[in-house]
XYZ file of C-alpha atoms in Angstrom:
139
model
C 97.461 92.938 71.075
C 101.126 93.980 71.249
C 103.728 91.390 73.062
C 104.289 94.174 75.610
C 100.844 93.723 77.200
C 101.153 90.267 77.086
C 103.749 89.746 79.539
C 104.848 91.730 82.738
C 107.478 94.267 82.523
C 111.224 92.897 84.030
C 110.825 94.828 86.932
C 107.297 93.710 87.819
C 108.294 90.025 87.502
C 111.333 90.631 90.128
C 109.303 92.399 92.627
C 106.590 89.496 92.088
C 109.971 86.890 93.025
C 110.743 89.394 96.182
C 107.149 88.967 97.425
C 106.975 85.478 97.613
C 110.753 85.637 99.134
C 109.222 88.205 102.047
C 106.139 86.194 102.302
C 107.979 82.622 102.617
C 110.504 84.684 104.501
C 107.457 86.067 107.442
C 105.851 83.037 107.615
C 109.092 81.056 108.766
C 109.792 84.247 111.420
C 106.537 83.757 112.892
C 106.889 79.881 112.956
C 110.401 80.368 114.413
C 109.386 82.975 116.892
C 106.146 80.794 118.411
C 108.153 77.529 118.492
C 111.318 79.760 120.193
C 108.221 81.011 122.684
C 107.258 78.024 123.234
C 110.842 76.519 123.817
C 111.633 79.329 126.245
C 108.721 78.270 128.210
C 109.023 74.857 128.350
C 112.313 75.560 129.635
C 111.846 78.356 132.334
C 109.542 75.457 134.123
C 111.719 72.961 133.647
C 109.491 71.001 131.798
C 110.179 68.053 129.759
C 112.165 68.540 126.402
C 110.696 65.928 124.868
C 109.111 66.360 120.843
C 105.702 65.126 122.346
C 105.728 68.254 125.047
C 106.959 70.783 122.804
C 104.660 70.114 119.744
C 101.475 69.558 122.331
C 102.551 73.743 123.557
C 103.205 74.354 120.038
C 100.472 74.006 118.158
C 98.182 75.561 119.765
C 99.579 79.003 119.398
C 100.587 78.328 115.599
C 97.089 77.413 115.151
C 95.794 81.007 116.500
C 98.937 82.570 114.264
C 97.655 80.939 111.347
C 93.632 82.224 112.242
C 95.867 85.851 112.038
C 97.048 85.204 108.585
C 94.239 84.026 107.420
C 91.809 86.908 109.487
C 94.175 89.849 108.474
C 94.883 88.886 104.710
C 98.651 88.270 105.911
C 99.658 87.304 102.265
C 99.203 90.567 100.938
C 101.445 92.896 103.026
C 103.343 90.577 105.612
C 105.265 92.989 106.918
C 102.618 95.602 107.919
C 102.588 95.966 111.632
C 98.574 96.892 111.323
C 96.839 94.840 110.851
C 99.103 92.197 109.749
C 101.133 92.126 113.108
C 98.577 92.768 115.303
C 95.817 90.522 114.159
C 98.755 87.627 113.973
C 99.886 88.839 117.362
C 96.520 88.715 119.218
C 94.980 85.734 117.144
C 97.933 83.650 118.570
C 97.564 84.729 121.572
C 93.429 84.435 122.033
C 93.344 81.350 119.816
C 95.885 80.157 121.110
C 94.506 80.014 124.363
C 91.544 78.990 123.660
C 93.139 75.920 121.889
C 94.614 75.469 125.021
C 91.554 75.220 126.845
C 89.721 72.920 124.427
C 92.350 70.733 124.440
C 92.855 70.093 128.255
C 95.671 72.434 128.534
C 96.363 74.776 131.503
C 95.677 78.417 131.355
C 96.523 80.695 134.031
C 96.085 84.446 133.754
C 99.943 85.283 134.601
C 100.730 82.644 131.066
C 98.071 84.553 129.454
C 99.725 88.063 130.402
C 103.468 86.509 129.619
C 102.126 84.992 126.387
C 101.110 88.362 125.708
C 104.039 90.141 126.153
C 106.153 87.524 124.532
C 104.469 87.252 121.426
C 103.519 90.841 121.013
C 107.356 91.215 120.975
C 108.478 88.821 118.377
C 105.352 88.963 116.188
C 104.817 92.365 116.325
C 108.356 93.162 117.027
C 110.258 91.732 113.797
C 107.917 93.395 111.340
C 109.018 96.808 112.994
C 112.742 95.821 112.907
C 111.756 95.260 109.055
C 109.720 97.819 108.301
C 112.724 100.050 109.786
C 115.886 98.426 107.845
C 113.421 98.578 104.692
C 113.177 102.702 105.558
C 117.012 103.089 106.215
C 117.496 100.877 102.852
C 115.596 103.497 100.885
C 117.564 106.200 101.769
């Protein structure tokens, strides 16, 4: 065997380094994005600031996002918008609520529809803002 099939080509060790750089790079979006959800919320309704309030909102929704990454194979193409986005997107959003529910947590149909809209914006939203400025880049 010849030392040139033995280890990877320069360029395929570089775009192995700017994987794990977009993948560490969309999970801390999505992170950012639920807990700045979240935040908004908790603020619209005047509700208490406190760590204890924000993380109890919090986690439910990260739990559902994580389902998504998990459900859609996230790791291997994070920026997809389908079905990386979408299955994130909605798996926050259903599990999310459903956390709620199981956890004694209120759910009312106009949070479901804002939670929605919200998410489906940032989640979905960034990995088309991406996907574009990676286009543009390559030309």
């Amino acid at each position: 065997m010849s030392s040139a099939s033995v280890s990877p080509p320069p360029a395929r060790v570089s775009a192995r380094r700017a994987s794990r750089r977009t993948l560490v790079l969309a999970v801390v979006l999505d992170v950012a994005l639920i807990a700045v959800f979240v935040l908004i919320g908790r603020r619209s309704h005047d509700e208490d600031s406190a760590l204890i309030g924000f993380l109890t909102t919090l986690w439910p929704f990260l739990a559902g996002a994580a389902i998504g990454w998990v459900a859609s194979l996230a790791w291997r193409a994070p920026l997809r918008l389908a079905p990386t986005g979408v299955v994130v997107w909605a798996a926050a959003v259903v599990g999310g609520m459903l956390l709620r529910i199981l956890s004694g947590q209120g759910v009312q149909w106009s949070f479901v529809i804002v939670t929605a809209v919200v998410l489906g914006v940032f989640l979905v939203g960034w990995r088309a803002i991406a996907l574009l400025v990676r286009r543009l880049r390559r030309r």
